[in-house]
CSV table of N, CA and C in Angstrom, one decimal:
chain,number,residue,atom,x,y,z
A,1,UNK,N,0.8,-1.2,0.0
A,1,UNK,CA,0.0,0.0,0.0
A,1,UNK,C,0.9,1.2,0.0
A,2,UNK,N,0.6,2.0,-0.8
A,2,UNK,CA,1.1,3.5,-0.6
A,2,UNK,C,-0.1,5.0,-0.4
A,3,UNK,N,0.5,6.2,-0.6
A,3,UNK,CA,-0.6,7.0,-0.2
A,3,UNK,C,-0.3,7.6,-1.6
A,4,UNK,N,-1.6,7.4,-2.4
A,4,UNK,CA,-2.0,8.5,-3.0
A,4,UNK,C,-2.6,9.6,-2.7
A,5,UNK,N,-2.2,11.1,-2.9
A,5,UNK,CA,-2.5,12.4,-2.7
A,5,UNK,C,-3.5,13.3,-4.1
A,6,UNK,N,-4.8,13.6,-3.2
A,6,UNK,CA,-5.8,14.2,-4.2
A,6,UNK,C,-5.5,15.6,-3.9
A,7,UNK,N,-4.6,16.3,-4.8
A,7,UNK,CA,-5.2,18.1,-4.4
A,7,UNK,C,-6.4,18.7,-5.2
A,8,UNK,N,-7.0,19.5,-4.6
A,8,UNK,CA,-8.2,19.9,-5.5
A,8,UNK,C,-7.7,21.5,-5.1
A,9,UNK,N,-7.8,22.2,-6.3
A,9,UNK,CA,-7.3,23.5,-6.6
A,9,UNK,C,-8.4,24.1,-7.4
A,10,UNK,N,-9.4,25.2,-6.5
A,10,UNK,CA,-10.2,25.8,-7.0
A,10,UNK,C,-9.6,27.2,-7.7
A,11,UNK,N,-10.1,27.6,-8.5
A,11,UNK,CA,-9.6,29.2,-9.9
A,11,UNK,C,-9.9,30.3,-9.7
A,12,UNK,N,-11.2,30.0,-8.7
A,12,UNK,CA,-11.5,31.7,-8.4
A,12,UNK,C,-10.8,32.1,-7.4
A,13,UNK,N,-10.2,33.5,-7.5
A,13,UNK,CA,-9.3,34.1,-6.8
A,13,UNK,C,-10.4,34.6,-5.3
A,14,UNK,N,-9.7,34.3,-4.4
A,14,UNK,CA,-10.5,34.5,-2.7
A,14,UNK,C,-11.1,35.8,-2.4
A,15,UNK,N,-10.7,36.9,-3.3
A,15,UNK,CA,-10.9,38.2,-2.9
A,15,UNK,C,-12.2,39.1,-4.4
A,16,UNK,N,-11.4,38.2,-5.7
A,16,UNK,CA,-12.5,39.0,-6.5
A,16,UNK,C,-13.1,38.0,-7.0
A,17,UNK,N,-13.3,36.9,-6.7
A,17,UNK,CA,-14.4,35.7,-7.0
A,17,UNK,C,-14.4,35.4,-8.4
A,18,UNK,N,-13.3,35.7,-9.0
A,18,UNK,CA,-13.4,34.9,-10.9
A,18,UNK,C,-11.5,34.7,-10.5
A,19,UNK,N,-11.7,33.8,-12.0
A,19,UNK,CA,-9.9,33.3,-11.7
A,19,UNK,C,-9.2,34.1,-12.7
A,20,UNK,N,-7.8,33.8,-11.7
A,20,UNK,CA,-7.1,35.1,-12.2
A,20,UNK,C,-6.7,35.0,-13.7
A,21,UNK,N,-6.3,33.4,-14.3
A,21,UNK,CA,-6.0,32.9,-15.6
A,21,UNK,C,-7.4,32.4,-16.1
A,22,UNK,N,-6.7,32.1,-17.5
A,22,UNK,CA,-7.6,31.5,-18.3
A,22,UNK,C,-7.4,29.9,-18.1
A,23,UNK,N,-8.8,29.1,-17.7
A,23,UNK,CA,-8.2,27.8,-17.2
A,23,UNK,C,-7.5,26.9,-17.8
A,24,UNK,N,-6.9,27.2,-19.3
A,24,UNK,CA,-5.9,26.5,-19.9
A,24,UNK,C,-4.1,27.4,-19.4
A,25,UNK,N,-4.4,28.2,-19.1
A,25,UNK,CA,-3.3,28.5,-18.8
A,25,UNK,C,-2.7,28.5,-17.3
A,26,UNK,N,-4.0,28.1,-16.5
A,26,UNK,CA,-4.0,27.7,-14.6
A,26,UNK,C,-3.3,26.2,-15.0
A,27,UNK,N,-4.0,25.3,-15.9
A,27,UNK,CA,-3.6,24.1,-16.2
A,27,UNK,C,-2.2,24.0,-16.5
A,28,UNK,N,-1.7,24.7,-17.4
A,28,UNK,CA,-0.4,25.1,-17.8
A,28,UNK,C,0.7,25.3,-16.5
A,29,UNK,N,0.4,26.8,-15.6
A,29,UNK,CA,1.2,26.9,-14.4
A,29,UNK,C,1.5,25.5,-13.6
A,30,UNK,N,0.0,24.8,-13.4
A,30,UNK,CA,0.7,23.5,-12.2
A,30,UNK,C,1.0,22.7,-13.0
A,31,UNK,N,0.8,22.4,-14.1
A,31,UNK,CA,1.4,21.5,-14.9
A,31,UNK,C,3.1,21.7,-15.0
A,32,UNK,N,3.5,23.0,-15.0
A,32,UNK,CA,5.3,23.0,-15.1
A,32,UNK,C,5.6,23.2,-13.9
A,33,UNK,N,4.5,23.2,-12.4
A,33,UNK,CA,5.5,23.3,-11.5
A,33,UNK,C,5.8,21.7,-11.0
A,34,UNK,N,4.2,21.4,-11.3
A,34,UNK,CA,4.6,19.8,-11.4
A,34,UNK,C,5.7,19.1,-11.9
A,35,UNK,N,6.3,19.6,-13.0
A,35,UNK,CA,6.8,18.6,-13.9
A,35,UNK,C,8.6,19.3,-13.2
A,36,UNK,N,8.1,20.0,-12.7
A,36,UNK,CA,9.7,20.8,-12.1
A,36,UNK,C,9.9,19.9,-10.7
A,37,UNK,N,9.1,19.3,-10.2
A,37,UNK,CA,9.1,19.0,-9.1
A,37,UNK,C,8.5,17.6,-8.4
A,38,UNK,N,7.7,17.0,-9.3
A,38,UNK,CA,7.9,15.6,-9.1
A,38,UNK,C,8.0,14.8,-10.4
A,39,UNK,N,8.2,13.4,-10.2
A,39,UNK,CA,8.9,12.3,-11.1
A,39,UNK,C,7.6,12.2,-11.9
A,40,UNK,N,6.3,12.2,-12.0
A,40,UNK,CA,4.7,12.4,-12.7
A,40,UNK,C,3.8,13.1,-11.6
A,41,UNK,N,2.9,12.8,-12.0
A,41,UNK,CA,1.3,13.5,-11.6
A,41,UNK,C,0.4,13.2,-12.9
A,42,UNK,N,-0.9,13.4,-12.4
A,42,UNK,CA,-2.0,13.4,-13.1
A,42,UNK,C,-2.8,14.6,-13.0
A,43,UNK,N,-3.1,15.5,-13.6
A,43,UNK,CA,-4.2,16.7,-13.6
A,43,UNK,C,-5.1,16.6,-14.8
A,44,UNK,N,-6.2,17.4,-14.1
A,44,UNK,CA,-7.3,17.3,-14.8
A,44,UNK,C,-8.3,18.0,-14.1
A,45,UNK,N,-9.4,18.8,-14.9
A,45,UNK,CA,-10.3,19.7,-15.0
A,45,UNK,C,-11.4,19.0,-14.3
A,46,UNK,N,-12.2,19.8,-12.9
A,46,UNK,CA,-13.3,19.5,-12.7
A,46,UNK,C,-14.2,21.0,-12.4
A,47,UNK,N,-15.0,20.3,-12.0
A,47,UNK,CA,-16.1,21.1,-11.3
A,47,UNK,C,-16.3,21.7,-10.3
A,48,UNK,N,-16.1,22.7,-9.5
A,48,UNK,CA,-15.7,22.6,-7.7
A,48,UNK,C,-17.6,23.3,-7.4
A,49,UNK,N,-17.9,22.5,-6.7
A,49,UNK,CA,-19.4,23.5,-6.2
A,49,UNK,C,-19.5,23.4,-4.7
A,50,UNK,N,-20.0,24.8,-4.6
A,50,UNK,CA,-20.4,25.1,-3.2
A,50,UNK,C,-20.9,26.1,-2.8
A,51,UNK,N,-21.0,26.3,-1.3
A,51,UNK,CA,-22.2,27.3,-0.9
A,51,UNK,C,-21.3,28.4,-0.1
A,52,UNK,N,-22.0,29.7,-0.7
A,52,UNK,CA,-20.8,30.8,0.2
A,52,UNK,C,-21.1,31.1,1.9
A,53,UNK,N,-20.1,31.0,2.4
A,53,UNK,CA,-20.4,30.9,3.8
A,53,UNK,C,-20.7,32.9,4.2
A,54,UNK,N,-21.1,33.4,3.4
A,54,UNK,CA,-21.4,34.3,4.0
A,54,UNK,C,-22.7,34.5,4.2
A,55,UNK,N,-23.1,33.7,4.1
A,55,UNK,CA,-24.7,34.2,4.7
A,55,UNK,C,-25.6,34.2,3.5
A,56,UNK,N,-25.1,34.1,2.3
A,56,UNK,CA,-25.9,34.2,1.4
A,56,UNK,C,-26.8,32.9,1.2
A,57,UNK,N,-25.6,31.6,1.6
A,57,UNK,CA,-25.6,30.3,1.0
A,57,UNK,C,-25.8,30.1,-0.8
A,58,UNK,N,-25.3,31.4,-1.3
A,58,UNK,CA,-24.9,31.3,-2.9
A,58,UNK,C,-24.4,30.4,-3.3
A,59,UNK,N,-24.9,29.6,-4.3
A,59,UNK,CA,-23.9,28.4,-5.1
A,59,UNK,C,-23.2,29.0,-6.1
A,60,UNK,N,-22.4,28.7,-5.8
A,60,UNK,CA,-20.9,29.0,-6.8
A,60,UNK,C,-20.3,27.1,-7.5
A,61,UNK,N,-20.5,28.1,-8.4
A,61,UNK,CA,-20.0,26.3,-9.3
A,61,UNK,C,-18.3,27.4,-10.0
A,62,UNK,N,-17.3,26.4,-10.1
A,62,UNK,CA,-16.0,27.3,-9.5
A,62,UNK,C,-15.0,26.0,-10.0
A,63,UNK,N,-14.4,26.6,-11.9
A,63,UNK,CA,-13.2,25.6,-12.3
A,63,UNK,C,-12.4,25.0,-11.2
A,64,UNK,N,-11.8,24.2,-11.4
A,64,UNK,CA,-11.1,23.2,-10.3
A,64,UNK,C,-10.1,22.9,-11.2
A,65,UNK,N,-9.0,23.1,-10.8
A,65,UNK,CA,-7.8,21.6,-10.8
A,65,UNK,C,-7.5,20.5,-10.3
A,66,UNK,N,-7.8,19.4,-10.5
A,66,UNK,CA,-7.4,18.5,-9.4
A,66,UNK,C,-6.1,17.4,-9.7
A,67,UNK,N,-5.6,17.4,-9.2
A,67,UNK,CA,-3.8,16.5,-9.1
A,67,UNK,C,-3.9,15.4,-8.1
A,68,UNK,N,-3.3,14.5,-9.2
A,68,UNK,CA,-2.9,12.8,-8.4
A,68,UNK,C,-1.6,13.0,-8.3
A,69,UNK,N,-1.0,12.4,-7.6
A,69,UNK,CA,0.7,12.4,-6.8
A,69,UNK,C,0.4,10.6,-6.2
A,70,UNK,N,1.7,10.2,-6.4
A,70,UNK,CA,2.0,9.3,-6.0
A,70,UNK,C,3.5,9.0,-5.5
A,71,UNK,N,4.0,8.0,-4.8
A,71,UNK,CA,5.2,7.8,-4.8
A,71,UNK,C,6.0,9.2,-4.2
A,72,UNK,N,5.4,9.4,-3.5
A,72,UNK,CA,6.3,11.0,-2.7
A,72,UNK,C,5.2,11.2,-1.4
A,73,UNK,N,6.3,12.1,-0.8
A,73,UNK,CA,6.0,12.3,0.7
A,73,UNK,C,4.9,13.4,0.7
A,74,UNK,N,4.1,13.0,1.8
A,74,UNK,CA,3.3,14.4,2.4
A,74,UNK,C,3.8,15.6,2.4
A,75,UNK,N,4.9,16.1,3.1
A,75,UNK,CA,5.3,17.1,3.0
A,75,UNK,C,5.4,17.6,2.1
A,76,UNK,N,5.9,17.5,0.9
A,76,UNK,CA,6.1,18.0,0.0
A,76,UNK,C,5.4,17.9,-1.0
A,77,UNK,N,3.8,17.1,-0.9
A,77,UNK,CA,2.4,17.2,-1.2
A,77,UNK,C,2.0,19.2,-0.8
A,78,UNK,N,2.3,19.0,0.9
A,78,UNK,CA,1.9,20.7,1.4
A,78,UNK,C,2.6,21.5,0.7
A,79,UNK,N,4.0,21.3,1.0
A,79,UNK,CA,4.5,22.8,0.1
A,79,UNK,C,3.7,22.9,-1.3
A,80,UNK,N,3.5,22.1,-1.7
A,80,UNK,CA,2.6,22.0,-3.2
A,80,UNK,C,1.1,22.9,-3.4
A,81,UNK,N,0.8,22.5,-2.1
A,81,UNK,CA,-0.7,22.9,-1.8
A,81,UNK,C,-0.4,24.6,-1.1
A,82,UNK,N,0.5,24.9,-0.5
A,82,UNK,CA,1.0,26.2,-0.1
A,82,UNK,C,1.1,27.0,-1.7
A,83,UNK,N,2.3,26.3,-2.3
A,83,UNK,CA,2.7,27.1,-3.7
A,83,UNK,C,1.2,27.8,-4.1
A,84,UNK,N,0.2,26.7,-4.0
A,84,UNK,CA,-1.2,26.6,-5.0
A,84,UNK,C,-1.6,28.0,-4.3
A,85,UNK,N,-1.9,28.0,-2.8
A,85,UNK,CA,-2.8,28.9,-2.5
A,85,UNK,C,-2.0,30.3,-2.8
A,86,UNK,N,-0.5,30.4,-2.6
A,86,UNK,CA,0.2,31.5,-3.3
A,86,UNK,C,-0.2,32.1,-4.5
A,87,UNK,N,-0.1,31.4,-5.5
A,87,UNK,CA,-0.3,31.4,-6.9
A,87,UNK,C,-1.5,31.7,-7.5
A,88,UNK,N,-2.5,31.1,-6.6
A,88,UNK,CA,-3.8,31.3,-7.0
A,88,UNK,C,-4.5,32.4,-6.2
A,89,UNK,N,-3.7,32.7,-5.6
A,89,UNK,CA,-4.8,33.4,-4.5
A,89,UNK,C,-6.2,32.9,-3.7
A,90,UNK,N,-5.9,31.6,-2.9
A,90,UNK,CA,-6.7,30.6,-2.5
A,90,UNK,C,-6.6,31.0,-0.6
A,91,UNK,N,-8.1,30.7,-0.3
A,91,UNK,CA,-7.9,30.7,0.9
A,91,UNK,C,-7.9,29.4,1.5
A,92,UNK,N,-8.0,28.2,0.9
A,92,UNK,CA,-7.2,27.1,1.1
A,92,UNK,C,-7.7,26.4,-0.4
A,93,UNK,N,-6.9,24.9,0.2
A,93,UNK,CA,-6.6,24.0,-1.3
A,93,UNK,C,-6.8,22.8,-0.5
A,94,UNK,N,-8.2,21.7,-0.8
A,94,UNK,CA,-8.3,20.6,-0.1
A,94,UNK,C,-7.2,19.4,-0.8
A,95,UNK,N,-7.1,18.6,0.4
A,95,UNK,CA,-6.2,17.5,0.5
A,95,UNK,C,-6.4,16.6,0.9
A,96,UNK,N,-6.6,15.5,-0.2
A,96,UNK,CA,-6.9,14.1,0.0
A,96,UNK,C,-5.7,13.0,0.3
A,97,UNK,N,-6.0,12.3,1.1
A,97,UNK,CA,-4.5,10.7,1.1
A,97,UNK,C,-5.5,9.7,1.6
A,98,UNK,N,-5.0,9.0,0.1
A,98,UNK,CA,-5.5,7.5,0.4
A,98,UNK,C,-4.8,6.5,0.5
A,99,UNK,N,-4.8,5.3,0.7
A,99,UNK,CA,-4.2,4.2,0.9
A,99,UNK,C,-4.3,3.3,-0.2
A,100,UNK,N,-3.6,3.2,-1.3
A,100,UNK,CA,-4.1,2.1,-2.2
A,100,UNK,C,-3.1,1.1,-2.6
A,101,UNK,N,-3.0,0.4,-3.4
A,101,UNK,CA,-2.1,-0.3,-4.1
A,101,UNK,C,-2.1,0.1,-5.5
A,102,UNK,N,-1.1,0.7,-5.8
A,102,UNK,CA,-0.4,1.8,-7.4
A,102,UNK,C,0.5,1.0,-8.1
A,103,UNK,N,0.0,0.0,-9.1
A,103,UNK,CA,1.1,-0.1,-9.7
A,103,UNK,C,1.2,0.2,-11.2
A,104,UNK,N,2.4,0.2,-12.0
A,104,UNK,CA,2.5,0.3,-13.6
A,104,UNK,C,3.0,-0.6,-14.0
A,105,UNK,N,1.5,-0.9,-15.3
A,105,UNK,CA,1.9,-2.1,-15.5
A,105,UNK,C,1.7,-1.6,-17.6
């Protein structure tokens, strides 16, 4: 068993609620810091939805990034998830670890 790491990386910027890139070019950024910084990854485009906690309970449906990591440490899953919230202007970046069996075959 090892841990696979799910980051989910929402686009809209935390202060003016649209993302700062165009989502081929958000895809682009973590894609080269990725490739600067681990041995693979998997990304890919989803859908992020949710309700604004300010009182409104507004649904916001909100591009997403989301990244598989395998074969590397937590730690430096976070720094990953720090870079993200830097970069993007995120008031956080959820983080998944599972336990699976990964192999290539």
């Amino acid at each position: 068993m090892t841990s696979k790491f799910i980051v989910s990386l929402g686009l809209n910027d935390k202060d003016t609620k649209t993302p700062l890139h165009t989502t081929d070019d958000s895809l682009k950024i973590v894609s080269n810091y990725l490739a600067s910084h681990y041995q693979g990854a998997t990304c890919y485009l989803a859908s992020g939805i949710y309700k604004m906690q300010d009182g409104s309970e507004k649904v916001v449906l909100e591009p997403t990034i989301r990244t598989e990591l395998f074969y590397t440490e937590r730690e430096k899953v976070i720094e990953f998830c720090k870079w993200c919230k830097k970069m993007f202007n995120q008031e956080s970046v959820a983080l998944e670890e599972v336990q699976e069996n990964i192999d290539f075959i």
